[in-house]
mmCIF file of C-alpha atoms in Angstrom:
data_model
loop_
_atom_site.group_PDB
_atom_site.id
_atom_site.type_symbol
_atom_site.label_atom_id
_atom_site.label_comp_id
_atom_site.label_asym_id
_atom_site.label_seq_id
_atom_site.Cartn_x
_atom_site.Cartn_y
_atom_site.Cartn_z
ATOM 1 C CA ALA A 141 58.628 45.597 37.106
ATOM 2 C CA GLN A 142 61.823 46.446 38.863
ATOM 3 C CA THR A 143 64.004 49.225 37.478
ATOM 4 C CA VAL A 144 67.417 50.592 38.377
ATOM 5 C CA THR A 145 68.392 54.169 37.566
ATOM 6 C CA GLN A 146 71.861 55.673 37.553
ATOM 7 C CA SER A 147 71.427 59.356 36.828
ATOM 8 C CA GLN A 148 75.113 60.204 36.371
ATOM 9 C CA PRO A 149 76.453 58.945 33.023
ATOM 10 C CA GLU A 150 79.915 60.229 33.883
ATOM 11 C CA MET A 151 81.746 61.357 36.994
ATOM 12 C CA SER A 152 85.246 62.594 37.653
ATOM 13 C CA VAL A 153 87.303 62.641 40.852
ATOM 14 C CA GLN A 154 90.765 63.764 41.817
ATOM 15 C CA GLU A 155 93.121 61.096 43.053
ATOM 16 C CA ALA A 156 92.900 60.677 46.859
ATOM 17 C CA GLU A 157 89.539 62.464 46.979
ATOM 18 C CA THR A 158 86.103 61.005 47.717
ATOM 19 C CA VAL A 159 83.340 60.491 45.183
ATOM 20 C CA THR A 160 79.753 59.283 45.476
ATOM 21 C CA LEU A 161 77.893 57.484 42.706
ATOM 22 C CA SER A 162 74.108 57.555 42.803
ATOM 23 C CA CYS A 163 71.647 54.742 42.226
ATOM 24 C CA THR A 164 67.920 54.563 42.747
ATOM 25 C CA TYR A 165 65.654 51.618 42.174
ATOM 26 C CA ASP A 166 61.994 50.825 42.048
ATOM 27 C CA THR A 167 60.472 47.653 43.437
ATOM 28 C CA SER A 168 57.445 46.451 45.316
ATOM 29 C CA GLU A 169 59.389 43.562 46.811
ATOM 30 C CA SER A 170 60.548 43.545 50.416
ATOM 31 C CA ASP A 171 63.269 40.934 49.976
ATOM 32 C CA TYR A 172 66.005 41.846 47.540
ATOM 33 C CA TYR A 173 69.727 42.417 47.103
ATOM 34 C CA LEU A 174 71.639 45.333 45.701
ATOM 35 C CA PHE A 175 75.083 45.285 44.164
ATOM 36 C CA TRP A 176 77.732 47.545 42.763
ATOM 37 C CA TYR A 177 79.863 46.058 40.028
ATOM 38 C CA LYS A 178 82.940 47.671 38.507
ATOM 39 C CA GLN A 179 83.944 47.130 34.876
ATOM 40 C CA PRO A 180 87.365 48.551 33.988
ATOM 41 C CA PRO A 181 88.560 48.822 30.374
ATOM 42 C CA SER A 182 89.815 45.240 30.734
ATOM 43 C CA ARG A 183 86.081 44.374 30.546
ATOM 44 C CA GLN A 184 85.773 42.040 33.532
ATOM 45 C CA MET A 185 82.825 42.762 35.791
ATOM 46 C CA ILE A 186 84.115 42.824 39.347
ATOM 47 C CA LEU A 187 81.873 42.717 42.389
ATOM 48 C CA VAL A 188 82.548 45.767 44.536
ATOM 49 C CA ILE A 189 79.959 45.492 47.266
ATOM 50 C CA ARG A 190 76.668 43.829 48.113
ATOM 51 C CA GLN A 191 73.781 44.879 50.362
ATOM 52 C CA GLU A 192 70.930 42.768 51.641
ATOM 53 C CA ALA A 193 67.710 44.750 51.898
ATOM 54 C CA TYR A 194 66.838 43.277 55.293
ATOM 55 C CA LYS A 195 70.063 44.609 56.798
ATOM 56 C CA GLN A 196 69.906 48.156 58.096
ATOM 57 C CA GLN A 197 73.648 48.451 58.427
ATOM 58 C CA ASN A 198 75.391 49.860 55.374
ATOM 59 C CA ALA A 199 77.863 47.497 53.709
ATOM 60 C CA THR A 200 81.544 48.433 53.667
ATOM 61 C CA GLU A 201 84.501 46.958 51.807
ATOM 62 C CA ASN A 202 87.751 48.772 52.508
ATOM 63 C CA ARG A 203 87.545 52.130 50.673
ATOM 64 C CA PHE A 204 84.080 51.371 49.312
ATOM 65 C CA SER A 205 80.904 51.939 51.293
ATOM 66 C CA VAL A 206 77.245 52.345 50.506
ATOM 67 C CA ASN A 207 74.496 54.593 51.761
ATOM 68 C CA PHE A 208 71.413 52.389 51.650
ATOM 69 C CA GLN A 209 68.173 54.288 52.171
ATOM 70 C CA LYS A 210 65.464 51.648 51.876
ATOM 71 C CA ALA A 211 62.485 53.960 52.241
ATOM 72 C CA ALA A 212 63.859 56.292 49.591
ATOM 73 C CA LYS A 213 64.970 53.328 47.438
ATOM 74 C CA SER A 214 68.414 54.800 47.134
ATOM 75 C CA PHE A 215 71.723 52.928 47.077
ATOM 76 C CA SER A 216 74.732 55.192 46.558
ATOM 77 C CA LEU A 217 78.373 54.099 46.446
ATOM 78 C CA LYS A 218 81.068 56.130 48.154
ATOM 79 C CA ILE A 219 84.676 55.647 47.120
ATOM 80 C CA SER A 220 87.172 57.125 49.557
ATOM 81 C CA ASP A 221 90.824 57.914 48.817
ATOM 82 C CA SER A 222 90.231 57.396 45.094
ATOM 83 C CA GLN A 223 92.983 55.638 43.192
ATOM 84 C CA LEU A 224 93.829 55.563 39.496
ATOM 85 C CA GLY A 225 92.806 51.916 39.417
ATOM 86 C CA ASP A 226 89.268 52.901 40.425
ATOM 87 C CA ALA A 227 88.659 54.338 36.954
ATOM 88 C CA ALA A 228 85.967 52.169 35.410
ATOM 89 C CA MET A 229 82.312 51.866 34.528
ATOM 90 C CA TYR A 230 80.269 51.244 37.662
ATOM 91 C CA PHE A 231 76.985 49.384 37.445
ATOM 92 C CA CYS A 232 74.345 49.313 40.137
ATOM 93 C CA ALA A 233 72.303 46.107 40.079
ATOM 94 C CA TYR A 234 69.202 44.701 41.761
ATOM 95 C CA ARG A 235 68.133 41.127 42.312
ATOM 96 C CA ARG A 236 64.989 39.771 43.873
ATOM 97 C CA GLY A 237 65.416 37.728 47.000
ATOM 98 C CA TYR A 238 64.922 34.039 47.476
ATOM 99 C CA GLY A 239 61.948 32.745 45.558
ATOM 100 C CA GLY A 240 62.259 35.414 42.911
ATOM 101 C CA SER A 241 63.265 34.921 39.276
ATOM 102 C CA GLN A 242 66.426 32.925 39.307
ATOM 103 C CA GLY A 243 69.513 34.918 38.492
ATOM 104 C CA ASN A 244 67.771 37.970 37.137
ATOM 105 C CA LEU A 245 70.183 40.787 37.818
ATOM 106 C CA ILE A 246 68.689 44.082 36.739
ATOM 107 C CA PHE A 247 71.397 46.586 35.901
ATOM 108 C CA GLY A 248 71.410 50.346 35.733
ATOM 109 C CA LYS A 249 72.929 51.994 32.671
ATOM 110 C CA GLY A 250 76.208 52.618 34.414
ATOM 111 C CA THR A 251 78.349 55.550 35.531
ATOM 112 C CA LYS A 252 81.748 56.040 33.954
ATOM 113 C CA LEU A 253 84.213 57.176 36.609
ATOM 114 C CA SER A 254 87.423 58.961 35.674
ATOM 115 C CA VAL A 255 90.213 59.502 38.202
ATOM 116 C CA LYS A 256 92.548 62.444 37.635
ATOM 117 C CA PRO A 257 96.151 62.218 38.882
ATOM 118 C CA ASP B 27 88.870 32.086 44.871
ATOM 119 C CA THR B 28 86.210 33.690 42.682
ATOM 120 C CA GLU B 29 87.695 32.922 39.285
ATOM 121 C CA VAL B 30 85.601 32.320 36.222
ATOM 122 C CA THR B 31 87.576 31.747 33.034
ATOM 123 C CA GLN B 32 86.411 32.244 29.462
ATOM 124 C CA THR B 33 87.941 31.250 26.152
ATOM 125 C CA PRO B 34 88.679 32.607 23.675
ATOM 126 C CA LYS B 35 89.276 36.225 24.659
ATOM 127 C CA HIS B 36 88.576 37.417 21.132
ATOM 128 C CA LEU B 37 86.721 35.761 18.259
ATOM 129 C CA VAL B 38 86.102 36.880 14.695
ATOM 130 C CA MET B 39 83.690 34.814 12.657
ATOM 131 C CA GLY B 40 81.771 34.967 9.431
ATOM 132 C CA MET B 41 78.026 34.659 9.245
ATOM 133 C CA THR B 42 78.244 31.075 7.991
ATOM 134 C CA ASN B 43 80.705 29.875 10.631
ATOM 135 C CA LYS B 44 80.063 27.670 13.633
ATOM 136 C CA LYS B 45 82.013 28.483 16.758
ATOM 137 C CA SER B 46 81.773 27.921 20.485
ATOM 138 C CA LEU B 47 82.479 30.035 23.540
ATOM 139 C CA LYS B 48 83.631 28.282 26.684
ATOM 140 C CA CYS B 49 83.274 29.161 30.340
ATOM 141 C CA GLU B 50 84.723 27.308 33.313
ATOM 142 C CA GLN B 51 84.624 27.649 37.080
ATOM 143 C CA HIS B 52 86.021 25.455 39.836
ATOM 144 C CA MET B 53 84.324 27.068 42.794
ATOM 145 C CA GLY B 54 81.637 24.411 43.114
ATOM 146 C CA HIS B 55 79.020 26.865 41.918
ATOM 147 C CA ARG B 56 75.767 25.290 40.760
ATOM 148 C CA ALA B 57 74.383 28.164 38.702
ATOM 149 C CA MET B 58 75.951 29.566 35.539
ATOM 150 C CA TYR B 59 74.891 32.396 33.272
ATOM 151 C CA TRP B 60 75.479 33.869 29.830
ATOM 152 C CA TYR B 61 75.156 37.599 29.278
ATOM 153 C CA LYS B 62 75.485 39.722 26.174
ATOM 154 C CA GLN B 63 76.896 43.220 26.508
ATOM 155 C CA LYS B 64 76.897 45.806 23.733
ATOM 156 C CA ALA B 65 79.280 48.754 23.902
ATOM 157 C CA LYS B 66 78.434 51.300 26.612
ATOM 158 C CA LYS B 67 75.415 49.274 27.717
ATOM 159 C CA PRO B 68 74.787 47.084 30.759
ATOM 160 C CA PRO B 69 74.874 43.304 30.387
ATOM 161 C CA GLU B 70 71.690 41.566 29.225
ATOM 162 C CA LEU B 71 70.868 38.115 30.546
ATOM 163 C CA MET B 72 70.644 35.385 27.907
ATOM 164 C CA PHE B 73 70.572 32.036 29.710
ATOM 165 C CA VAL B 74 70.676 30.613 33.209
ATOM 166 C CA TYR B 75 71.700 27.077 34.080
ATOM 167 C CA SER B 76 70.757 25.847 37.504
ATOM 168 C CA TYR B 77 72.151 22.497 38.648
ATOM 169 C CA GLU B 78 73.097 21.783 35.036
ATOM 170 C CA LYS B 79 69.583 22.330 33.729
ATOM 171 C CA LEU B 80 68.500 25.268 31.624
ATOM 172 C CA SER B 81 66.203 27.305 33.845
ATOM 173 C CA ILE B 82 65.963 30.610 31.980
ATOM 174 C CA ASN B 83 66.102 31.415 28.277
ATOM 175 C CA GLU B 84 65.454 35.095 27.759
ATOM 176 C CA SER B 85 63.921 34.652 24.292
ATOM 177 C CA VAL B 86 67.337 34.327 22.715
ATOM 178 C CA PRO B 87 67.417 33.469 18.974
ATOM 179 C CA SER B 88 68.105 29.823 18.186
ATOM 180 C CA ARG B 89 71.389 30.699 16.516
ATOM 181 C CA PHE B 90 72.696 30.798 20.110
ATOM 182 C CA SER B 91 72.681 27.368 21.713
ATOM 183 C CA PRO B 92 73.851 26.905 25.294
ATOM 184 C CA GLU B 93 75.210 23.675 26.710
ATOM 185 C CA CYS B 94 76.202 22.673 30.229
ATOM 186 C CA PRO B 95 78.256 19.436 29.990
ATOM 187 C CA ASN B 96 78.919 19.354 33.731
ATOM 188 C CA SER B 97 78.715 21.563 36.778
ATOM 189 C CA SER B 98 81.997 23.325 35.985
ATOM 190 C CA LEU B 99 81.568 24.013 32.286
ATOM 191 C CA LEU B 100 79.232 26.153 30.237
ATOM 192 C CA ASN B 101 79.390 26.472 26.474
ATOM 193 C CA LEU B 102 77.672 28.786 24.050
ATOM 194 C CA HIS B 103 77.459 27.404 20.527
ATOM 195 C CA LEU B 104 77.173 29.961 17.766
ATOM 196 C CA HIS B 105 75.823 29.334 14.276
ATOM 197 C CA ALA B 106 74.763 31.635 11.454
ATOM 198 C CA LEU B 107 75.221 34.777 13.497
ATOM 199 C CA GLN B 108 74.431 38.260 12.290
ATOM 200 C CA PRO B 109 76.686 41.329 12.474
ATOM 201 C CA GLU B 110 74.418 42.758 15.178
ATOM 202 C CA ASP B 111 75.404 39.832 17.388
ATOM 203 C CA SER B 112 78.860 41.386 17.723
ATOM 204 C CA ALA B 113 79.288 42.100 21.432
ATOM 205 C CA LEU B 114 81.076 41.127 24.621
ATOM 206 C CA TYR B 115 79.779 37.818 25.918
ATOM 207 C CA LEU B 116 80.106 37.436 29.654
ATOM 208 C CA CYS B 117 79.811 34.272 31.673
ATOM 209 C CA ALA B 118 79.016 34.328 35.379
ATOM 210 C CA SER B 119 78.506 31.786 38.117
ATOM 211 C CA SER B 120 77.030 31.702 41.592
ATOM 212 C CA GLN B 121 76.851 29.234 44.461
ATOM 213 C CA ALA B 122 73.148 28.841 43.785
ATOM 214 C CA PRO B 123 70.693 30.730 41.556
ATOM 215 C CA GLN B 124 69.877 33.169 44.329
ATOM 216 C CA GLU B 125 73.453 33.900 45.309
ATOM 217 C CA THR B 126 75.937 36.549 44.277
ATOM 218 C CA GLN B 127 77.195 36.259 40.721
ATOM 219 C CA TYR B 128 80.870 36.355 39.791
ATOM 220 C CA PHE B 129 81.817 37.206 36.237
ATOM 221 C CA GLY B 130 84.477 35.998 33.863
ATOM 222 C CA PRO B 131 86.588 38.342 31.703
ATOM 223 C CA GLY B 132 84.355 37.909 28.666
ATOM 224 C CA THR B 133 84.792 36.988 25.007
ATOM 225 C CA ARG B 134 84.823 39.850 22.515
ATOM 226 C CA LEU B 135 82.944 38.582 19.448
ATOM 227 C CA LEU B 136 82.993 40.213 16.032
ATOM 228 C CA VAL B 137 80.707 38.878 13.328
ATOM 229 C CA LEU B 138 81.625 39.889 9.790
#
């Protein structure tokens, strides 16, 4: 069975600084997708970034980038130039690729990020 | 546009009530999902609708009854709930079952 582990229950960063959130996963599949979702106190889950396992290049979305280490099964999220609006719970999630169980997103337990002004 | 809307935002109901949660998307997505999220926990998948047919039911109690009237709408009918069913209920949709899921803002449910 696939599992997703986020070992940092809470993290804190100073505004304008850089922070990295860790995520590891376990799977025997070769085709899969990884995601980072953000859930601010407003509750809505917002997609931050997505990585296809077959792509070697790390995904980037503006200030957000990932370090995808497939062999190590590691998928960390780096937030550069942190802003107050980045404060939220961040969930790492895994999904099997095409042909796998439909829609089964497997979430980690989350990392609560605080941003200090 | 990746908007999924959910109504109501908040709902308080007694254990004998019948209520419904609604979810809507106009992105042409053909897969829709219901999740349950308890405080400080990740979301847990409840149901998946694929092309308007129920494709996954994660052993959810029958007091939760999903309905997909058309490709844009997803309902969750609630009947005889228990206090432990109090949670945030999230709806999501994706272009197809294998595609990236986009979430709505959720309905905060309190069962008294």
